[in-house]
PDB file of C-alpha atoms in Angstrom:
ATOM      1  CA  UNK P   1       0.000   0.000   0.000  1.00  0.00           C
ATOM      2  CA  UNK P   2       1.383   3.370  -1.013  1.00  0.00           C
ATOM      3  CA  UNK P   3       2.059   5.842   1.800  1.00  0.00           C
ATOM      4  CA  UNK P   4      -0.229   8.869   1.829  1.00  0.00           C
ATOM      5  CA  UNK P   5       1.846  12.056   2.141  1.00  0.00           C
ATOM      6  CA  UNK P   6       1.089  14.397   5.038  1.00  0.00           C
ATOM      7  CA  UNK P   7      -0.804  17.643   4.519  1.00  0.00           C
ATOM      8  CA  UNK P   8       1.854  19.834   6.166  1.00  0.00           C
ATOM      9  CA  UNK P   9       5.626  19.550   6.338  1.00  0.00           C
ATOM     10  CA  UNK P  10       7.172  21.231   9.383  1.00  0.00           C
ATOM     11  CA  UNK P  11      10.893  21.922   8.976  1.00  0.00           C
ATOM     12  CA  UNK P  12      12.957  22.525  12.094  1.00  0.00           C
ATOM     13  CA  UNK P  13      16.683  23.226  11.844  1.00  0.00           C
ATOM     14  CA  UNK P  14      18.600  22.590  15.054  1.00  0.00           C
ATOM     15  CA  UNK P  15      22.073  23.136  16.423  1.00  0.00           C
ATOM     16  CA  UNK P  16      23.054  22.434  20.040  1.00  0.00           C
ATOM     17  CA  UNK P  17      19.606  23.135  21.457  1.00  0.00           C
ATOM     18  CA  UNK P  18      19.281  20.362  24.051  1.00  0.00           C
ATOM     19  CA  UNK P  19      18.095  23.007  26.515  1.00  0.00           C
ATOM     20  CA  UNK P  20      15.043  24.102  24.499  1.00  0.00           C
ATOM     21  CA  UNK P  21      14.197  21.630  21.734  1.00  0.00           C
ATOM     22  CA  UNK P  22      12.122  19.205  23.815  1.00  0.00           C
ATOM     23  CA  UNK P  23       9.681  21.938  24.840  1.00  0.00           C
ATOM     24  CA  UNK P  24       9.513  23.184  21.233  1.00  0.00           C
ATOM     25  CA  UNK P  25       8.819  19.684  19.944  1.00  0.00           C
ATOM     26  CA  UNK P  26       6.138  18.976  22.564  1.00  0.00           C
ATOM     27  CA  UNK P  27       4.282  22.094  21.367  1.00  0.00           C
ATOM     28  CA  UNK P  28       4.283  20.648  17.843  1.00  0.00           C
ATOM     29  CA  UNK P  29       3.027  17.273  19.073  1.00  0.00           C
ATOM     30  CA  UNK P  30       0.090  19.075  20.734  1.00  0.00           C
ATOM     31  CA  UNK P  31      -1.179  20.583  17.477  1.00  0.00           C
ATOM     32  CA  UNK P  32      -4.947  20.173  17.058  1.00  0.00           C
ATOM     33  CA  UNK P  33      -4.368  19.353  13.374  1.00  0.00           C
ATOM     34  CA  UNK P  34      -2.575  16.024  13.248  1.00  0.00           C
ATOM     35  CA  UNK P  35      -1.778  15.317   9.576  1.00  0.00           C
ATOM     36  CA  UNK P  36       1.802  16.594   9.500  1.00  0.00           C
ATOM     37  CA  UNK P  37       5.422  15.525   9.382  1.00  0.00           C
ATOM     38  CA  UNK P  38       8.190  17.246  11.326  1.00  0.00           C
ATOM     39  CA  UNK P  39      11.650  17.101   9.762  1.00  0.00           C
ATOM     40  CA  UNK P  40      14.318  17.951  12.336  1.00  0.00           C
ATOM     41  CA  UNK P  41      17.558  18.772  10.516  1.00  0.00           C
ATOM     42  CA  UNK P  42      20.647  18.744  12.748  1.00  0.00           C
ATOM     43  CA  UNK P  43      23.400  21.101  11.588  1.00  0.00           C
ATOM     44  CA  UNK P  44      26.200  19.043  13.120  1.00  0.00           C
ATOM     45  CA  UNK P  45      25.578  19.801  16.773  1.00  0.00           C
ATOM     46  CA  UNK P  46      27.752  18.257  19.482  1.00  0.00           C
ATOM     47  CA  UNK P  47      25.423  18.302  22.485  1.00  0.00           C
ATOM     48  CA  UNK P  48      22.713  15.843  23.601  1.00  0.00           C
ATOM     49  CA  UNK P  49      19.929  17.062  21.326  1.00  0.00           C
ATOM     50  CA  UNK P  50      19.186  13.608  19.915  1.00  0.00           C
ATOM     51  CA  UNK P  51      19.215  11.968  23.331  1.00  0.00           C
ATOM     52  CA  UNK P  52      16.763  14.557  24.632  1.00  0.00           C
ATOM     53  CA  UNK P  53      14.184  13.922  21.892  1.00  0.00           C
ATOM     54  CA  UNK P  54      14.780  10.280  20.955  1.00  0.00           C
ATOM     55  CA  UNK P  55      11.856   9.022  23.057  1.00  0.00           C
ATOM     56  CA  UNK P  56       9.459  11.202  21.041  1.00  0.00           C
ATOM     57  CA  UNK P  57      11.035  10.096  17.769  1.00  0.00           C
ATOM     58  CA  UNK P  58      10.538   6.429  18.676  1.00  0.00           C
ATOM     59  CA  UNK P  59       6.951   7.009  19.793  1.00  0.00           C
ATOM     60  CA  UNK P  60       5.726   9.345  17.019  1.00  0.00           C
ATOM     61  CA  UNK P  61       6.532   8.349  13.437  1.00  0.00           C
ATOM     62  CA  UNK P  62       5.602  11.826  12.220  1.00  0.00           C
ATOM     63  CA  UNK P  63       8.815  13.175  13.766  1.00  0.00           C
ATOM     64  CA  UNK P  64      11.992  12.461  11.820  1.00  0.00           C
ATOM     65  CA  UNK P  65      15.542  13.344  12.869  1.00  0.00           C
ATOM     66  CA  UNK P  66      18.167  13.744  10.145  1.00  0.00           C
ATOM     67  CA  UNK P  67      21.655  15.171   9.926  1.00  0.00           C
ATOM     68  CA  UNK P  68      22.310  17.773   7.252  1.00  0.00           C
ATOM     69  CA  UNK P  69      24.005  16.284   4.206  1.00  0.00           C
ATOM     70  CA  UNK P  70      27.334  17.759   3.123  1.00  0.00           C
ATOM     71  CA  UNK P  71      25.755  18.720  -0.205  1.00  0.00           C
ATOM     72  CA  UNK P  72      24.003  21.508   1.731  1.00  0.00           C
ATOM     73  CA  UNK P  73      26.113  24.227   3.359  1.00  0.00           C
ATOM     74  CA  UNK P  74      26.409  24.400   7.108  1.00  0.00           C
ATOM     75  CA  UNK P  75      23.981  26.898   8.587  1.00  0.00           C
ATOM     76  CA  UNK P  76      20.276  27.549   8.932  1.00  0.00           C
ATOM     77  CA  UNK P  77      19.621  28.075   5.185  1.00  0.00           C
ATOM     78  CA  UNK P  78      21.338  24.809   4.256  1.00  0.00           C
ATOM     79  CA  UNK P  79      19.333  22.885   6.850  1.00  0.00           C
ATOM     80  CA  UNK P  80      16.070  24.375   5.655  1.00  0.00           C
ATOM     81  CA  UNK P  81      16.897  23.666   2.035  1.00  0.00           C
ATOM     82  CA  UNK P  82      17.653  20.051   2.915  1.00  0.00           C
ATOM     83  CA  UNK P  83      14.305  19.889   4.673  1.00  0.00           C
ATOM     84  CA  UNK P  84      12.588  21.358   1.613  1.00  0.00           C
ATOM     85  CA  UNK P  85      14.180  18.689  -0.583  1.00  0.00           C
ATOM     86  CA  UNK P  86      12.625  15.991   1.625  1.00  0.00           C
ATOM     87  CA  UNK P  87       9.255  17.603   2.401  1.00  0.00           C
ATOM     88  CA  UNK P  88       6.178  15.698   1.222  1.00  0.00           C
ATOM     89  CA  UNK P  89       3.417  18.039   2.388  1.00  0.00           C
ATOM     90  CA  UNK P  90       1.276  20.358   0.289  1.00  0.00           C
ATOM     91  CA  UNK P  91       2.135  23.128   2.751  1.00  0.00           C
ATOM     92  CA  UNK P  92       5.454  24.161   4.269  1.00  0.00           C
ATOM     93  CA  UNK P  93       6.054  25.824   7.613  1.00  0.00           C
ATOM     94  CA  UNK P  94       9.272  26.525   9.530  1.00  0.00           C
ATOM     95  CA  UNK P  95       9.458  26.302  13.313  1.00  0.00           C
ATOM     96  CA  UNK P  96      12.565  27.053  15.358  1.00  0.00           C
ATOM     97  CA  UNK P  97      14.083  24.719  17.923  1.00  0.00           C
ATOM     98  CA  UNK P  98      13.789  27.162  20.832  1.00  0.00           C
ATOM     99  CA  UNK P  99      10.253  28.543  20.411  1.00  0.00           C
ATOM    100  CA  UNK P 100       6.669  27.621  21.319  1.00  0.00           C
ATOM    101  CA  UNK P 101       3.990  27.206  18.656  1.00  0.00           C
ATOM    102  CA  UNK P 102       0.306  27.743  19.455  1.00  0.00           C
ATOM    103  CA  UNK P 103      -1.662  24.439  19.459  1.00  0.00           C
ATOM    104  CA  UNK P 104      -4.140  25.838  16.895  1.00  0.00           C
ATOM    105  CA  UNK P 105      -1.470  27.096  14.510  1.00  0.00           C
ATOM    106  CA  UNK P 106      -1.801  24.517  11.741  1.00  0.00           C
ATOM    107  CA  UNK P 107      -5.565  24.161  12.092  1.00  0.00           C
ATOM    108  CA  UNK P 108      -6.327  27.866  11.707  1.00  0.00           C
ATOM    109  CA  UNK P 109      -3.886  28.389   8.845  1.00  0.00           C
ATOM    110  CA  UNK P 110      -5.376  25.498   6.899  1.00  0.00           C
ATOM    111  CA  UNK P 111      -8.893  26.753   7.624  1.00  0.00           C
ATOM    112  CA  UNK P 112      -7.995  30.014   5.867  1.00  0.00           C
ATOM    113  CA  UNK P 113      -6.413  28.182   2.937  1.00  0.00           C
ATOM    114  CA  UNK P 114      -9.692  26.287   2.435  1.00  0.00           C
ATOM    115  CA  UNK P 115     -11.606  29.569   2.231  1.00  0.00           C
ATOM    116  CA  UNK P 116      -9.779  30.676  -0.930  1.00  0.00           C
ATOM    117  CA  UNK P 117      -8.476  28.707  -3.888  1.00  0.00           C
ATOM    118  CA  UNK P 118      -5.773  31.139  -4.953  1.00  0.00           C
ATOM    119  CA  UNK P 119      -3.758  31.562  -1.742  1.00  0.00           C
ATOM    120  CA  UNK P 120      -0.025  30.958  -1.631  1.00  0.00           C
ATOM    121  CA  UNK P 121       0.709  31.943   1.957  1.00  0.00           C
ATOM    122  CA  UNK P 122      -0.842  32.645   5.338  1.00  0.00           C
ATOM    123  CA  UNK P 123       0.846  35.033   7.774  1.00  0.00           C
ATOM    124  CA  UNK P 124       0.040  35.282  11.487  1.00  0.00           C
ATOM    125  CA  UNK P 125       1.180  37.185  14.572  1.00  0.00           C
ATOM    126  CA  UNK P 126       3.959  36.237  16.985  1.00  0.00           C
ATOM    127  CA  UNK P 127       4.899  37.328  20.495  1.00  0.00           C
ATOM    128  CA  UNK P 128       8.382  37.289  22.043  1.00  0.00           C
ATOM    129  CA  UNK P 129       9.116  35.997  25.538  1.00  0.00           C
ATOM    130  CA  UNK P 130      12.102  35.549  27.834  1.00  0.00           C
ATOM    131  CA  UNK P 131      12.813  32.869  30.407  1.00  0.00           C
ATOM    132  CA  UNK P 132      10.102  30.312  31.174  1.00  0.00           C
ATOM    133  CA  UNK P 133       7.120  30.327  28.851  1.00  0.00           C
ATOM    134  CA  UNK P 134       3.751  31.299  30.341  1.00  0.00           C
ATOM    135  CA  UNK P 135       1.329  28.686  28.983  1.00  0.00           C
ATOM    136  CA  UNK P 136      -1.641  30.794  30.019  1.00  0.00           C
ATOM    137  CA  UNK P 137      -0.869  32.852  26.888  1.00  0.00           C
ATOM    138  CA  UNK P 138      -2.206  30.023  24.736  1.00  0.00           C
ATOM    139  CA  UNK P 139      -5.665  31.329  23.970  1.00  0.00           C
ATOM    140  CA  UNK P 140      -7.535  28.299  22.633  1.00  0.00           C
ATOM    141  CA  UNK P 141     -10.475  30.310  21.326  1.00  0.00           C
ATOM    142  CA  UNK P 142     -10.954  29.458  17.660  1.00  0.00           C
ATOM    143  CA  UNK P 143     -12.460  32.871  16.946  1.00  0.00           C
ATOM    144  CA  UNK P 144     -10.097  35.014  14.916  1.00  0.00           C
ATOM    145  CA  UNK P 145     -10.119  37.599  12.173  1.00  0.00           C
ATOM    146  CA  UNK P 146      -8.244  37.559   8.902  1.00  0.00           C
ATOM    147  CA  UNK P 147      -8.133  39.442   5.649  1.00  0.00           C
ATOM    148  CA  UNK P 148      -7.153  38.516   2.158  1.00  0.00           C
ATOM    149  CA  UNK P 149      -4.441  40.672   0.644  1.00  0.00           C
ATOM    150  CA  UNK P 150      -5.794  42.423  -2.407  1.00  0.00           C
ATOM    151  CA  UNK P 151      -2.489  43.972  -3.438  1.00  0.00           C
ATOM    152  CA  UNK P 152       1.163  43.062  -3.123  1.00  0.00           C
ATOM    153  CA  UNK P 153       2.670  43.484   0.349  1.00  0.00           C
ATOM    154  CA  UNK P 154       6.206  43.203  -0.999  1.00  0.00           C
ATOM    155  CA  UNK P 155       7.008  46.801  -0.060  1.00  0.00           C
ATOM    156  CA  UNK P 156       5.797  46.379   3.525  1.00  0.00           C
ATOM    157  CA  UNK P 157       7.748  43.141   3.959  1.00  0.00           C
ATOM    158  CA  UNK P 158      10.997  44.561   2.566  1.00  0.00           C
ATOM    159  CA  UNK P 159      10.703  47.632   4.806  1.00  0.00           C
ATOM    160  CA  UNK P 160       9.633  45.367   7.680  1.00  0.00           C
ATOM    161  CA  UNK P 161       6.446  47.310   8.310  1.00  0.00           C
ATOM    162  CA  UNK P 162       4.786  43.928   7.959  1.00  0.00           C
ATOM    163  CA  UNK P 163       6.768  41.356   9.965  1.00  0.00           C
ATOM    164  CA  UNK P 164       7.392  38.208   7.957  1.00  0.00           C
ATOM    165  CA  UNK P 165       9.567  36.216  10.313  1.00  0.00           C
ATOM    166  CA  UNK P 166      10.699  32.794   9.180  1.00  0.00           C
ATOM    167  CA  UNK P 167       8.265  31.062  11.554  1.00  0.00           C
ATOM    168  CA  UNK P 168       5.170  33.210  11.053  1.00  0.00           C
ATOM    169  CA  UNK P 169       4.163  32.029   7.581  1.00  0.00           C
ATOM    170  CA  UNK P 170       2.621  28.872   6.165  1.00  0.00           C
ATOM    171  CA  UNK P 171       3.435  28.529   2.469  1.00  0.00           C
ATOM    172  CA  UNK P 172       2.084  26.518  -0.407  1.00  0.00           C
ATOM    173  CA  UNK P 173       4.822  24.064  -1.290  1.00  0.00           C
ATOM    174  CA  UNK P 174       5.197  25.363  -4.852  1.00  0.00           C
ATOM    175  CA  UNK P 175       6.382  28.746  -3.535  1.00  0.00           C
ATOM    176  CA  UNK P 176       9.788  27.133  -3.004  1.00  0.00           C
ATOM    177  CA  UNK P 177      10.007  25.498  -6.414  1.00  0.00           C
ATOM    178  CA  UNK P 178      12.198  28.294  -7.777  1.00  0.00           C
ATOM    179  CA  UNK P 179      13.021  30.192  -4.580  1.00  0.00           C
ATOM    180  CA  UNK P 180      14.951  28.430  -1.825  1.00  0.00           C
ATOM    181  CA  UNK P 181      17.147  29.960   0.874  1.00  0.00           C
ATOM    182  CA  UNK P 182      20.516  31.416  -0.096  1.00  0.00           C
ATOM    183  CA  UNK P 183      23.016  29.217   1.722  1.00  0.00           C
ATOM    184  CA  UNK P 184      25.691  31.931   1.780  1.00  0.00           C
ATOM    185  CA  UNK P 185      23.598  33.971   4.225  1.00  0.00           C
ATOM    186  CA  UNK P 186      23.941  33.433   7.966  1.00  0.00           C
ATOM    187  CA  UNK P 187      21.408  36.103   8.953  1.00  0.00           C
ATOM    188  CA  UNK P 188      18.397  37.768   7.265  1.00  0.00           C
ATOM    189  CA  UNK P 189      18.118  34.731   5.007  1.00  0.00           C
ATOM    190  CA  UNK P 190      14.330  34.589   5.369  1.00  0.00           C
ATOM    191  CA  UNK P 191      14.031  38.337   4.617  1.00  0.00           C
ATOM    192  CA  UNK P 192      15.946  37.838   1.387  1.00  0.00           C
ATOM    193  CA  UNK P 193      14.173  34.591   0.418  1.00  0.00           C
ATOM    194  CA  UNK P 194      10.663  35.754   1.232  1.00  0.00           C
ATOM    195  CA  UNK P 195      10.991  38.970  -0.765  1.00  0.00           C
ATOM    196  CA  UNK P 196      11.957  36.876  -3.793  1.00  0.00           C
ATOM    197  CA  UNK P 197       8.850  34.732  -3.324  1.00  0.00           C
ATOM    198  CA  UNK P 198       6.599  37.764  -2.804  1.00  0.00           C
ATOM    199  CA  UNK P 199       8.073  39.502  -5.847  1.00  0.00           C
ATOM    200  CA  UNK P 200       6.309  36.862  -7.979  1.00  0.00           C
ATOM    201  CA  UNK P 201       3.029  38.664  -7.122  1.00  0.00           C
ATOM    202  CA  UNK P 202       1.360  35.885  -5.153  1.00  0.00           C
ATOM    203  CA  UNK P 203      -1.742  36.238  -2.986  1.00  0.00           C
ATOM    204  CA  UNK P 204      -2.039  35.538   0.728  1.00  0.00           C
ATOM    205  CA  UNK P 205      -3.970  36.122   3.937  1.00  0.00           C
ATOM    206  CA  UNK P 206      -3.063  37.928   7.151  1.00  0.00           C
ATOM    207  CA  UNK P 207      -4.363  36.373  10.377  1.00  0.00           C
ATOM    208  CA  UNK P 208      -4.873  38.774  13.261  1.00  0.00           C
ATOM    209  CA  UNK P 209      -4.073  36.281  16.008  1.00  0.00           C
ATOM    210  CA  UNK P 210      -0.882  35.315  17.837  1.00  0.00           C
ATOM    211  CA  UNK P 211      -0.041  31.756  16.835  1.00  0.00           C
ATOM    212  CA  UNK P 212       3.667  31.678  17.635  1.00  0.00           C
ATOM    213  CA  UNK P 213       5.901  32.610  20.574  1.00  0.00           C
ATOM    214  CA  UNK P 214       9.589  33.256  19.955  1.00  0.00           C
ATOM    215  CA  UNK P 215      12.098  32.914  22.746  1.00  0.00           C
ATOM    216  CA  UNK P 216      14.551  35.794  23.221  1.00  0.00           C
ATOM    217  CA  UNK P 217      18.004  34.724  24.360  1.00  0.00           C
ATOM    218  CA  UNK P 218      21.614  35.630  23.666  1.00  0.00           C
ATOM    219  CA  UNK P 219      22.454  32.444  21.761  1.00  0.00           C
ATOM    220  CA  UNK P 220      19.904  33.104  19.021  1.00  0.00           C
ATOM    221  CA  UNK P 221      20.998  34.396  15.602  1.00  0.00           C
ATOM    222  CA  UNK P 222      19.097  37.622  16.236  1.00  0.00           C
ATOM    223  CA  UNK P 223      20.753  38.032  19.616  1.00  0.00           C
ATOM    224  CA  UNK P 224      24.162  37.609  18.014  1.00  0.00           C
ATOM    225  CA  UNK P 225      23.306  40.140  15.300  1.00  0.00           C
ATOM    226  CA  UNK P 226      22.371  42.828  17.810  1.00  0.00           C
ATOM    227  CA  UNK P 227      25.631  42.144  19.625  1.00  0.00           C
ATOM    228  CA  UNK P 228      27.335  42.921  16.293  1.00  0.00           C
ATOM    229  CA  UNK P 229      28.680  39.435  15.600  1.00  0.00           C
ATOM    230  CA  UNK P 230      30.655  39.958  12.337  1.00  0.00           C
ATOM    231  CA  UNK P 231      29.220  36.911  10.559  1.00  0.00           C
ATOM    232  CA  UNK P 232      25.632  38.047  11.196  1.00  0.00           C
ATOM    233  CA  UNK P 233      26.284  41.699  10.307  1.00  0.00           C
ATOM    234  CA  UNK P 234      28.072  40.829   7.064  1.00  0.00           C
ATOM    235  CA  UNK P 235      25.193  38.540   6.145  1.00  0.00           C
ATOM    236  CA  UNK P 236      22.647  41.346   6.614  1.00  0.00           C
ATOM    237  CA  UNK P 237      24.694  43.589   4.329  1.00  0.00           C
ATOM    238  CA  UNK P 238      24.899  40.848   1.718  1.00  0.00           C
ATOM    239  CA  UNK P 239      21.125  40.362   1.947  1.00  0.00           C
ATOM    240  CA  UNK P 240      20.590  44.066   1.239  1.00  0.00           C
ATOM    241  CA  UNK P 241      22.628  43.774  -1.959  1.00  0.00           C
ATOM    242  CA  UNK P 242      20.713  40.682  -3.030  1.00  0.00           C
ATOM    243  CA  UNK P 243      17.383  42.409  -2.486  1.00  0.00           C
ATOM    244  CA  UNK P 244      18.530  45.414  -4.513  1.00  0.00           C
ATOM    245  CA  UNK P 245      19.567  43.052  -7.298  1.00  0.00           C
ATOM    246  CA  UNK P 246      16.259  41.140  -7.343  1.00  0.00           C
ATOM    247  CA  UNK P 247      13.991  44.174  -7.173  1.00  0.00           C
ATOM    248  CA  UNK P 248      16.010  46.115  -9.743  1.00  0.00           C
ATOM    249  CA  UNK P 249      16.028  43.164 -12.146  1.00  0.00           C
ATOM    250  CA  UNK P 250      12.253  42.736 -11.879  1.00  0.00           C
ATOM    251  CA  UNK P 251      11.457  46.443 -12.150  1.00  0.00           C
ATOM    252  CA  UNK P 252      10.065  46.503  -8.603  1.00  0.00           C
ATOM    253  CA  UNK P 253      12.542  48.890  -7.013  1.00  0.00           C
ATOM    254  CA  UNK P 254      10.153  51.744  -6.243  1.00  0.00           C
ATOM    255  CA  UNK P 255      11.544  55.141  -5.133  1.00  0.00           C
ATOM    256  CA  UNK P 256      10.388  54.336  -1.592  1.00  0.00           C
ATOM    257  CA  UNK P 257      12.162  50.971  -1.519  1.00  0.00           C
ATOM    258  CA  UNK P 258      15.251  52.565  -3.066  1.00  0.00           C
ATOM    259  CA  UNK P 259      15.416  55.163  -0.280  1.00  0.00           C
ATOM    260  CA  UNK P 260      14.677  52.675   2.483  1.00  0.00           C
ATOM    261  CA  UNK P 261      17.281  50.119   1.426  1.00  0.00           C
ATOM    262  CA  UNK P 262      19.975  52.681   0.675  1.00  0.00           C
ATOM    263  CA  UNK P 263      19.441  54.441   4.000  1.00  0.00           C
ATOM    264  CA  UNK P 264      19.629  51.054   5.705  1.00  0.00           C
ATOM    265  CA  UNK P 265      22.898  50.335   3.908  1.00  0.00           C
ATOM    266  CA  UNK P 266      24.300  53.715   4.949  1.00  0.00           C
ATOM    267  CA  UNK P 267      23.618  52.896   8.600  1.00  0.00           C
ATOM    268  CA  UNK P 268      26.221  50.116   8.435  1.00  0.00           C
ATOM    269  CA  UNK P 269      28.984  52.674   7.782  1.00  0.00           C
ATOM    270  CA  UNK P 270      30.558  50.581   5.042  1.00  0.00           C
ATOM    271  CA  UNK P 271      31.343  52.588   1.922  1.00  0.00           C
ATOM    272  CA  UNK P 272      32.235  49.461  -0.062  1.00  0.00           C
ATOM    273  CA  UNK P 273      28.652  48.315   0.494  1.00  0.00           C
ATOM    274  CA  UNK P 274      27.383  51.625  -0.904  1.00  0.00           C
ATOM    275  CA  UNK P 275      29.681  51.352  -3.939  1.00  0.00           C
ATOM    276  CA  UNK P 276      28.470  47.796  -4.597  1.00  0.00           C
ATOM    277  CA  UNK P 277      24.860  48.969  -4.503  1.00  0.00           C
ATOM    278  CA  UNK P 278      25.646  51.803  -6.936  1.00  0.00           C
ATOM    279  CA  UNK P 279      27.107  49.202  -9.307  1.00  0.00           C
ATOM    280  CA  UNK P 280      23.805  47.301  -9.167  1.00  0.00           C
ATOM    281  CA  UNK P 281      21.360  50.180  -9.603  1.00  0.00           C
ATOM    282  CA  UNK P 282      23.563  52.661 -11.547  1.00  0.00           C
ATOM    283  CA  UNK P 283      21.972  55.906 -10.246  1.00  0.00           C
ATOM    284  CA  UNK P 284      22.521  59.227 -11.991  1.00  0.00           C
ATOM    285  CA  UNK P 285      25.267  61.574 -10.803  1.00  0.00           C
ATOM    286  CA  UNK P 286      22.947  63.795  -8.754  1.00  0.00           C
ATOM    287  CA  UNK P 287      21.434  60.844  -6.864  1.00  0.00           C
ATOM    288  CA  UNK P 288      24.837  59.299  -6.276  1.00  0.00           C
ATOM    289  CA  UNK P 289      26.243  62.566  -4.951  1.00  0.00           C
ATOM    290  CA  UNK P 290      23.271  63.033  -2.609  1.00  0.00           C
ATOM    291  CA  UNK P 291      23.743  59.621  -0.978  1.00  0.00           C
ATOM    292  CA  UNK P 292      27.525  59.915  -0.796  1.00  0.00           C
ATOM    293  CA  UNK P 293      27.073  63.166   1.124  1.00  0.00           C
ATOM    294  CA  UNK P 294      24.445  61.524   3.279  1.00  0.00           C
ATOM    295  CA  UNK P 295      26.876  58.702   4.016  1.00  0.00           C
ATOM    296  CA  UNK P 296      29.550  61.096   5.271  1.00  0.00           C
ATOM    297  CA  UNK P 297      27.065  63.240   7.198  1.00  0.00           C
ATOM    298  CA  UNK P 298      25.299  60.257   8.744  1.00  0.00           C
ATOM    299  CA  UNK P 299      27.147  60.426  12.111  1.00  0.00           C
ATOM    300  CA  UNK P 300      26.025  64.040  12.577  1.00  0.00           C
ATOM    301  CA  UNK P 301      22.441  63.203  11.662  1.00  0.00           C
ATOM    302  CA  UNK P 302      22.424  60.184  13.969  1.00  0.00           C
ATOM    303  CA  UNK P 303      23.848  62.270  16.837  1.00  0.00           C
ATOM    304  CA  UNK P 304      21.138  64.911  16.573  1.00  0.00           C
ATOM    305  CA  UNK P 305      18.438  62.277  16.183  1.00  0.00           C
ATOM    306  CA  UNK P 306      19.497  60.652  19.458  1.00  0.00           C
ATOM    307  CA  UNK P 307      19.829  63.993  21.210  1.00  0.00           C
ATOM    308  CA  UNK P 308      16.551  65.535  20.140  1.00  0.00           C
TER     309      UNK P 308
END
């Protein structure tokens, strides 16, 4: 008898998370919607992650533990791409190994997908927490509001007015047919990947309900970025260049996006980054001069902004 593929493929990359992964995995097990597979991709960790979760793996065949193949680069993007290559579900969702997912997450997302035939993604709210998770936050009321997106939200996602974190979106599987994660990025990889997917002018729904809780701690990639870890910072700068390249190539680099991304690049105080962007977009002399001056005057502007 041929195996019936699951409806949803959950992809969880992990690296030395023995402290948090069991709680994260238990939250997945408690999903009200049960037709899923969870692919845990280990990035070569050296702690007791497998020992911590092996009882669940033995008990629940939906949970699969695999080590990243060498054909995929070390890092979060490589692990997720390996997971994508194995995924059997019609829908793809990424959960992190240190967070807590709402028990109604999959059920409510799939409910919205059934309402419309032309949806490619479903985005929902998240809430950060520190320390021990407060399980009283898990509102099990199935009442929620949502709205279909009638126009592209690419601009809001690129400028981060509309948060599109890696773990706050359920995608149709075909969204990743031509757009997987860039394995050279070690931070902002979902920002860069998701803008490529959204630049194909797909339709989605926004759910106005918190269905995910992300743990804030120093060992997270985001924590390392805000502590100015060179690998994370350089990755964010590389992502900016990639986004410029994609939007410019597709004729989607609006004046607003141009200003936002260039101002963001200037904030890194790296003139080589600015020069590389100029090589991509080839602005006229007046525009180039304006932003070069802005680059050199940025410290003064930033000082007065903080002061006043």
